[in-house]
């Protein structure tokens, strides 16, 4: 029976949100942590993240929250409106300090990643950029040997797959599991908020505007909200990776799609669409709404190869919980590995953690699909069962319905996972 090794080295494939969170907490606990990141350090990740109370609680515990709070824009909810009449249809709360402990923060992904990478480097962890992981060569109780595209090999006690929805680490563990495309993709971009002359001071932002042609989202972001994020969803057939890449690089096509049938939208949305062609617009990109099929486990038979984040449970981005759950993954796994003693069977500990995280992801996915109904046309919404619809009328009684998601205590949860397995160490 394999227990946790005394010499603890961790190789993390992917220097993204979940991997950086895991690496930071493990480094603080004395692990030797090395990151291998495919992209170069100046790569523009684009877009912004709605950091919600469950993620902010993790970032607060790691000392990150105080470093990024002033660089984002506070938010509490997104309002759903029909277009072109802009009639209110519902809302979804991202955060509320008086109930959930935190307001949400909309923050540039580049800013957040840069801050996390600075913290792990300050802690002494190495990040190797432009390293393309290809495969695991071997694994046993002595560790994992893995290889890169240039033919070089490395070894560590643990290999962590934090390499996204198209994970190469998952391909090693589950070669027949591939992301499922939902049939929906988005085109997103950003521009100066001041350019929207039709935007009144009392207009509810962020907002999702539903039309029979699809959904349009507008959300101010970054310090002061001087920048506006915009995105339009489309129903679109499946394509291979090469075709998606070609579309992402065809900026003229993307701008044309944003403005397609523009006359059928409200004047406000038309003005948002027009911004995509202005010199100030930037970060024009595509985003496929993919999900990852449910797997029996997120770790290998030896427990030395482990997945987290989108590699393990990618979900549609409808409520922004994919990124927020990556923080929960990294933090909970870090606490588990750092606080389990050598008497605990490694795979038993990982199974307990995996079941705990999968049960939570099942609830998050259900919530995601329900809120997704708010972005449907009236006809589409009428065709789905009542239990699959999101019903929040904005009344005071609905403000705490997400307590199960936002008010969580991961330290306590991990302690409860470890105690039955024989650990005397408390997180």
Short mmCIF file of N, CA and C in Angstrom, two decimals, residues 246-353:
data_model
loop_
_atom_site.label_atom_id
_atom_site.label_comp_id
_atom_site.label_asym_id
_atom_site.label_seq_id
_atom_site.Cartn_x
_atom_site.Cartn_y
_atom_site.Cartn_z
N UNK A 246 -8.29 28.35 -36.99
CA UNK A 246 -8.40 29.20 -38.19
C UNK A 246 -9.45 30.28 -37.98
N UNK A 247 -10.57 29.93 -37.36
CA UNK A 247 -11.60 30.92 -37.08
C UNK A 247 -11.09 31.99 -36.12
N UNK A 248 -10.38 31.55 -35.09
CA UNK A 248 -9.86 32.50 -34.10
C UNK A 248 -8.91 33.51 -34.73
N UNK A 249 -8.22 33.10 -35.78
CA UNK A 249 -7.25 33.98 -36.44
C UNK A 249 -7.87 34.83 -37.55
N UNK A 250 -9.11 34.55 -37.89
CA UNK A 250 -9.80 35.31 -38.95
C UNK A 250 -10.60 36.44 -38.31
N UNK A 251 -9.93 37.53 -37.99
CA UNK A 251 -10.56 38.62 -37.26
C UNK A 251 -11.71 39.27 -38.04
N UNK A 252 -11.59 39.35 -39.34
CA UNK A 252 -12.66 39.94 -40.14
C UNK A 252 -13.93 39.09 -40.04
N UNK A 253 -13.78 37.78 -40.08
CA UNK A 253 -14.92 36.89 -39.93
C UNK A 253 -15.59 37.09 -38.56
N UNK A 254 -14.79 37.18 -37.52
CA UNK A 254 -15.34 37.34 -36.18
C UNK A 254 -16.10 38.66 -36.05
N UNK A 255 -15.54 39.73 -36.61
CA UNK A 255 -16.24 41.01 -36.55
C UNK A 255 -17.54 40.97 -37.34
N UNK A 256 -17.52 40.31 -38.47
CA UNK A 256 -18.74 40.19 -39.27
C UNK A 256 -19.81 39.40 -38.52
N UNK A 257 -19.41 38.35 -37.81
CA UNK A 257 -20.37 37.54 -37.06
C UNK A 257 -20.97 38.34 -35.90
N UNK A 258 -20.14 39.14 -35.24
CA UNK A 258 -20.65 39.97 -34.14
C UNK A 258 -21.75 40.90 -34.65
N UNK A 259 -21.58 41.43 -35.86
CA UNK A 259 -22.52 42.42 -36.40
C UNK A 259 -23.58 41.81 -37.32
N UNK A 260 -23.64 40.50 -37.37
CA UNK A 260 -24.60 39.84 -38.24
C UNK A 260 -26.04 40.15 -37.78
N UNK A 261 -26.90 40.57 -38.70
CA UNK A 261 -28.30 40.91 -38.41
C UNK A 261 -28.42 41.94 -37.29
N UNK A 262 -27.49 42.87 -37.29
CA UNK A 262 -27.43 43.84 -36.19
C UNK A 262 -28.69 44.68 -36.07
N UNK A 263 -29.39 44.91 -37.18
CA UNK A 263 -30.59 45.76 -37.16
C UNK A 263 -31.73 45.15 -36.35
N UNK A 264 -31.65 43.87 -36.03
CA UNK A 264 -32.72 43.22 -35.27
C UNK A 264 -32.54 43.37 -33.76
N UNK A 265 -31.41 43.90 -33.34
CA UNK A 265 -31.15 44.09 -31.91
C UNK A 265 -31.53 45.51 -31.49
N UNK A 266 -31.54 45.74 -30.18
CA UNK A 266 -31.83 47.07 -29.65
C UNK A 266 -30.71 48.04 -30.02
N UNK A 267 -30.98 49.35 -30.01
CA UNK A 267 -29.93 50.34 -30.28
C UNK A 267 -28.73 50.19 -29.36
N UNK A 268 -28.97 49.82 -28.09
CA UNK A 268 -27.85 49.63 -27.16
C UNK A 268 -26.94 48.51 -27.63
N UNK A 269 -27.51 47.37 -27.97
CA UNK A 269 -26.69 46.24 -28.43
C UNK A 269 -26.03 46.58 -29.76
N UNK A 270 -26.72 47.30 -30.63
CA UNK A 270 -26.10 47.70 -31.89
C UNK A 270 -24.85 48.55 -31.64
N UNK A 271 -24.91 49.42 -30.64
CA UNK A 271 -23.74 50.25 -30.35
C UNK A 271 -22.60 49.42 -29.77
N UNK A 272 -22.94 48.37 -29.02
CA UNK A 272 -21.91 47.46 -28.50
C UNK A 272 -21.28 46.70 -29.66
N UNK A 273 -22.12 46.23 -30.58
CA UNK A 273 -21.61 45.50 -31.74
C UNK A 273 -20.67 46.36 -32.58
N UNK A 274 -21.02 47.64 -32.73
CA UNK A 274 -20.21 48.55 -33.55
C UNK A 274 -18.81 48.73 -32.97
N UNK A 275 -18.68 48.58 -31.65
CA UNK A 275 -17.39 48.80 -31.00
C UNK A 275 -16.32 47.80 -31.44
N UNK A 276 -16.75 46.65 -31.94
CA UNK A 276 -15.78 45.61 -32.30
C UNK A 276 -14.84 46.08 -33.41
N UNK A 277 -15.29 47.08 -34.20
CA UNK A 277 -14.47 47.56 -35.32
C UNK A 277 -13.71 48.85 -35.01
N UNK A 278 -13.79 49.33 -33.79
CA UNK A 278 -13.09 50.56 -33.44
C UNK A 278 -11.62 50.27 -33.14
N UNK A 279 -10.75 51.27 -33.29
CA UNK A 279 -9.32 51.06 -33.01
C UNK A 279 -9.05 50.67 -31.55
N UNK A 280 -9.95 51.07 -30.64
CA UNK A 280 -9.71 50.80 -29.22
C UNK A 280 -10.08 49.38 -28.82
N UNK A 281 -10.84 48.66 -29.66
CA UNK A 281 -11.25 47.30 -29.33
C UNK A 281 -10.03 46.38 -29.31
N UNK A 282 -10.08 45.41 -28.41
CA UNK A 282 -8.96 44.46 -28.31
C UNK A 282 -9.45 43.13 -27.75
N UNK A 283 -8.56 42.16 -27.69
CA UNK A 283 -8.83 40.82 -27.13
C UNK A 283 -9.97 40.11 -27.84
N UNK A 284 -10.08 40.29 -29.15
CA UNK A 284 -11.11 39.60 -29.93
C UNK A 284 -10.74 38.11 -30.02
N UNK A 285 -11.64 37.26 -29.53
CA UNK A 285 -11.30 35.84 -29.47
C UNK A 285 -12.56 34.98 -29.50
N UNK A 286 -12.36 33.68 -29.67
CA UNK A 286 -13.48 32.73 -29.67
C UNK A 286 -13.35 31.81 -28.45
N UNK A 287 -14.48 31.29 -28.03
CA UNK A 287 -14.53 30.45 -26.84
C UNK A 287 -15.57 29.36 -27.05
N UNK A 288 -15.11 28.12 -27.21
CA UNK A 288 -16.03 27.01 -27.36
C UNK A 288 -16.58 26.61 -25.98
N UNK A 289 -17.86 26.32 -25.90
CA UNK A 289 -18.47 25.87 -24.66
C UNK A 289 -18.34 24.35 -24.61
N UNK A 290 -17.23 23.90 -24.03
CA UNK A 290 -16.92 22.49 -23.93
C UNK A 290 -17.16 21.98 -22.51
N UNK A 291 -17.38 20.70 -22.39
CA UNK A 291 -17.43 20.05 -21.09
C UNK A 291 -16.65 18.74 -21.17
N UNK A 292 -16.22 18.25 -20.02
CA UNK A 292 -15.46 17.01 -19.96
C UNK A 292 -16.34 15.91 -19.37
N UNK A 293 -16.47 14.77 -20.04
CA UNK A 293 -17.30 13.69 -19.50
C UNK A 293 -16.84 13.27 -18.10
N UNK A 294 -17.78 12.82 -17.30
CA UNK A 294 -17.49 12.37 -15.95
C UNK A 294 -16.65 11.12 -15.99
N UNK A 295 -15.58 11.11 -15.20
CA UNK A 295 -14.66 9.97 -15.16
C UNK A 295 -14.69 9.31 -13.79
N UNK A 296 -14.27 8.06 -13.75
CA UNK A 296 -14.30 7.30 -12.50
C UNK A 296 -13.40 7.93 -11.44
N UNK A 297 -12.26 8.46 -11.87
CA UNK A 297 -11.34 9.07 -10.92
C UNK A 297 -10.43 10.05 -11.65
N UNK A 298 -9.87 10.96 -10.88
CA UNK A 298 -8.98 11.99 -11.43
C UNK A 298 -7.52 11.69 -11.12
N UNK A 299 -7.22 10.46 -10.74
CA UNK A 299 -5.84 10.09 -10.42
C UNK A 299 -5.55 8.70 -10.95
N UNK A 300 -4.27 8.42 -11.17
CA UNK A 300 -3.87 7.13 -11.71
C UNK A 300 -3.89 6.06 -10.63
N UNK A 301 -3.68 4.81 -11.02
CA UNK A 301 -3.77 3.69 -10.08
C UNK A 301 -2.73 3.80 -8.97
N UNK A 302 -1.59 4.41 -9.23
CA UNK A 302 -0.57 4.58 -8.19
C UNK A 302 -0.81 5.81 -7.34
N UNK A 303 -1.67 6.71 -7.83
CA UNK A 303 -1.90 7.97 -7.13
C UNK A 303 -0.83 9.02 -7.40
N UNK A 304 0.11 8.71 -8.28
CA UNK A 304 1.21 9.65 -8.54
C UNK A 304 0.91 10.63 -9.67
N UNK A 305 -0.13 10.37 -10.46
CA UNK A 305 -0.56 11.29 -11.51
C UNK A 305 -1.98 11.74 -11.17
N UNK A 306 -2.20 13.06 -11.08
CA UNK A 306 -3.47 13.60 -10.62
C UNK A 306 -3.90 14.75 -11.54
N UNK A 307 -5.19 14.82 -11.82
CA UNK A 307 -5.73 15.91 -12.63
C UNK A 307 -6.54 16.86 -11.75
N UNK A 308 -6.65 18.11 -12.18
CA UNK A 308 -7.54 19.04 -11.52
C UNK A 308 -8.01 20.10 -12.51
N UNK A 309 -8.97 20.92 -12.10
CA UNK A 309 -9.48 21.98 -12.96
C UNK A 309 -10.17 21.43 -14.20
N UNK A 310 -10.07 22.17 -15.29
CA UNK A 310 -10.75 21.78 -16.52
C UNK A 310 -10.28 20.43 -17.06
N UNK A 311 -9.08 20.03 -16.73
CA UNK A 311 -8.60 18.72 -17.16
C UNK A 311 -9.48 17.61 -16.60
N UNK A 312 -10.00 17.82 -15.38
CA UNK A 312 -10.78 16.80 -14.69
C UNK A 312 -12.28 16.97 -14.86
N UNK A 313 -12.73 18.21 -15.00
CA UNK A 313 -14.19 18.43 -14.97
C UNK A 313 -14.59 19.71 -15.69
N UNK A 314 -14.07 19.96 -16.86
CA UNK A 314 -14.46 21.16 -17.59
C UNK A 314 -15.96 21.27 -17.74
N UNK A 315 -16.52 22.45 -17.47
CA UNK A 315 -17.95 22.67 -17.57
C UNK A 315 -18.21 23.93 -18.40
N UNK A 316 -19.43 24.10 -18.94
CA UNK A 316 -19.73 25.32 -19.69
C UNK A 316 -19.53 26.56 -18.82
N UNK A 317 -19.18 27.69 -19.43
CA UNK A 317 -18.83 28.90 -18.66
C UNK A 317 -20.01 29.78 -18.28
N UNK A 318 -21.22 29.25 -18.28
CA UNK A 318 -22.42 30.06 -18.13
C UNK A 318 -22.46 30.87 -16.85
N UNK A 319 -21.92 30.34 -15.74
CA UNK A 319 -21.93 31.08 -14.48
C UNK A 319 -20.51 31.36 -13.97
N UNK A 320 -19.51 31.06 -14.79
CA UNK A 320 -18.13 31.37 -14.43
C UNK A 320 -17.55 30.52 -13.34
N UNK A 321 -18.15 29.36 -13.04
CA UNK A 321 -17.64 28.55 -11.94
C UNK A 321 -16.50 27.62 -12.34
N UNK A 322 -16.23 27.48 -13.63
CA UNK A 322 -15.11 26.63 -14.04
C UNK A 322 -13.81 27.10 -13.42
N UNK A 323 -13.51 28.38 -13.56
CA UNK A 323 -12.29 28.96 -12.98
C UNK A 323 -12.35 28.95 -11.46
N UNK A 324 -13.51 29.27 -10.90
CA UNK A 324 -13.64 29.31 -9.45
C UNK A 324 -13.46 27.93 -8.83
N UNK A 325 -13.95 26.90 -9.52
CA UNK A 325 -13.78 25.54 -9.01
C UNK A 325 -12.33 25.07 -9.14
N UNK A 326 -11.59 25.61 -10.09
CA UNK A 326 -10.17 25.28 -10.19
C UNK A 326 -9.42 25.73 -8.94
N UNK A 327 -9.79 26.88 -8.39
CA UNK A 327 -9.20 27.33 -7.13
C UNK A 327 -9.53 26.37 -6.00
N UNK A 328 -10.77 25.91 -5.96
CA UNK A 328 -11.16 24.95 -4.93
C UNK A 328 -10.38 23.64 -5.08
N UNK A 329 -10.23 23.17 -6.31
CA UNK A 329 -9.46 21.95 -6.55
C UNK A 329 -8.04 22.08 -6.02
N UNK A 330 -7.36 23.15 -6.45
CA UNK A 330 -5.96 23.32 -6.08
C UNK A 330 -5.78 23.46 -4.58
N UNK A 331 -6.66 24.22 -3.94
CA UNK A 331 -6.54 24.46 -2.50
C UNK A 331 -6.82 23.18 -1.71
N UNK A 332 -7.89 22.47 -2.05
CA UNK A 332 -8.25 21.26 -1.31
C UNK A 332 -7.23 20.15 -1.51
N UNK A 333 -6.72 19.99 -2.73
CA UNK A 333 -5.70 18.97 -2.97
C UNK A 333 -4.41 19.33 -2.26
N UNK A 334 -4.06 20.61 -2.27
CA UNK A 334 -2.85 21.04 -1.55
C UNK A 334 -2.95 20.76 -0.06
N UNK A 335 -4.11 21.06 0.55
CA UNK A 335 -4.30 20.76 1.97
C UNK A 335 -4.25 19.27 2.23
N UNK A 336 -4.83 18.49 1.35
CA UNK A 336 -4.83 17.04 1.53
C UNK A 336 -3.41 16.49 1.53
N UNK A 337 -2.63 16.85 0.51
CA UNK A 337 -1.27 16.32 0.41
C UNK A 337 -0.37 16.86 1.51
N UNK A 338 -0.58 18.12 1.91
CA UNK A 338 0.30 18.73 2.90
C UNK A 338 0.02 18.26 4.31
N UNK A 339 -1.18 17.77 4.57
CA UNK A 339 -1.56 17.45 5.94
C UNK A 339 -1.80 15.97 6.20
N UNK A 340 -1.74 15.15 5.19
CA UNK A 340 -1.86 13.71 5.39
C UNK A 340 -0.49 13.18 5.80
N UNK A 341 -0.45 12.36 6.85
CA UNK A 341 0.84 11.83 7.28
C UNK A 341 1.15 10.52 6.56
N UNK A 342 2.33 9.98 6.81
CA UNK A 342 2.83 8.81 6.09
C UNK A 342 2.08 7.53 6.36
N UNK A 343 1.17 7.52 7.36
CA UNK A 343 0.43 6.31 7.66
C UNK A 343 -0.81 6.15 6.80
N UNK A 344 -1.16 7.18 6.07
CA UNK A 344 -2.37 7.13 5.26
C UNK A 344 -2.07 6.57 3.88
N UNK A 345 -2.91 5.65 3.46
CA UNK A 345 -2.78 5.13 2.11
C UNK A 345 -3.08 6.23 1.10
N UNK A 346 -2.17 6.45 0.16
CA UNK A 346 -2.28 7.56 -0.77
C UNK A 346 -3.53 7.49 -1.62
N UNK A 347 -3.80 6.32 -2.21
CA UNK A 347 -4.97 6.23 -3.08
C UNK A 347 -6.28 6.34 -2.30
N UNK A 348 -6.28 5.88 -1.03
CA UNK A 348 -7.48 6.07 -0.21
C UNK A 348 -7.74 7.56 0.01
N UNK A 349 -6.68 8.31 0.30
CA UNK A 349 -6.82 9.76 0.51
C UNK A 349 -7.31 10.45 -0.76
N UNK A 350 -6.73 10.05 -1.90
CA UNK A 350 -7.13 10.67 -3.16
C UNK A 350 -8.55 10.29 -3.55
N UNK A 351 -8.96 9.07 -3.28
CA UNK A 351 -10.34 8.67 -3.57
C UNK A 351 -11.31 9.49 -2.74
N UNK A 352 -10.99 9.68 -1.47
CA UNK A 352 -11.85 10.48 -0.61
C UNK A 352 -11.97 11.91 -1.13
N UNK A 353 -10.83 12.48 -1.52
CA UNK A 353 -10.82 13.84 -2.09
C UNK A 353 -11.59 13.88 -3.39
#
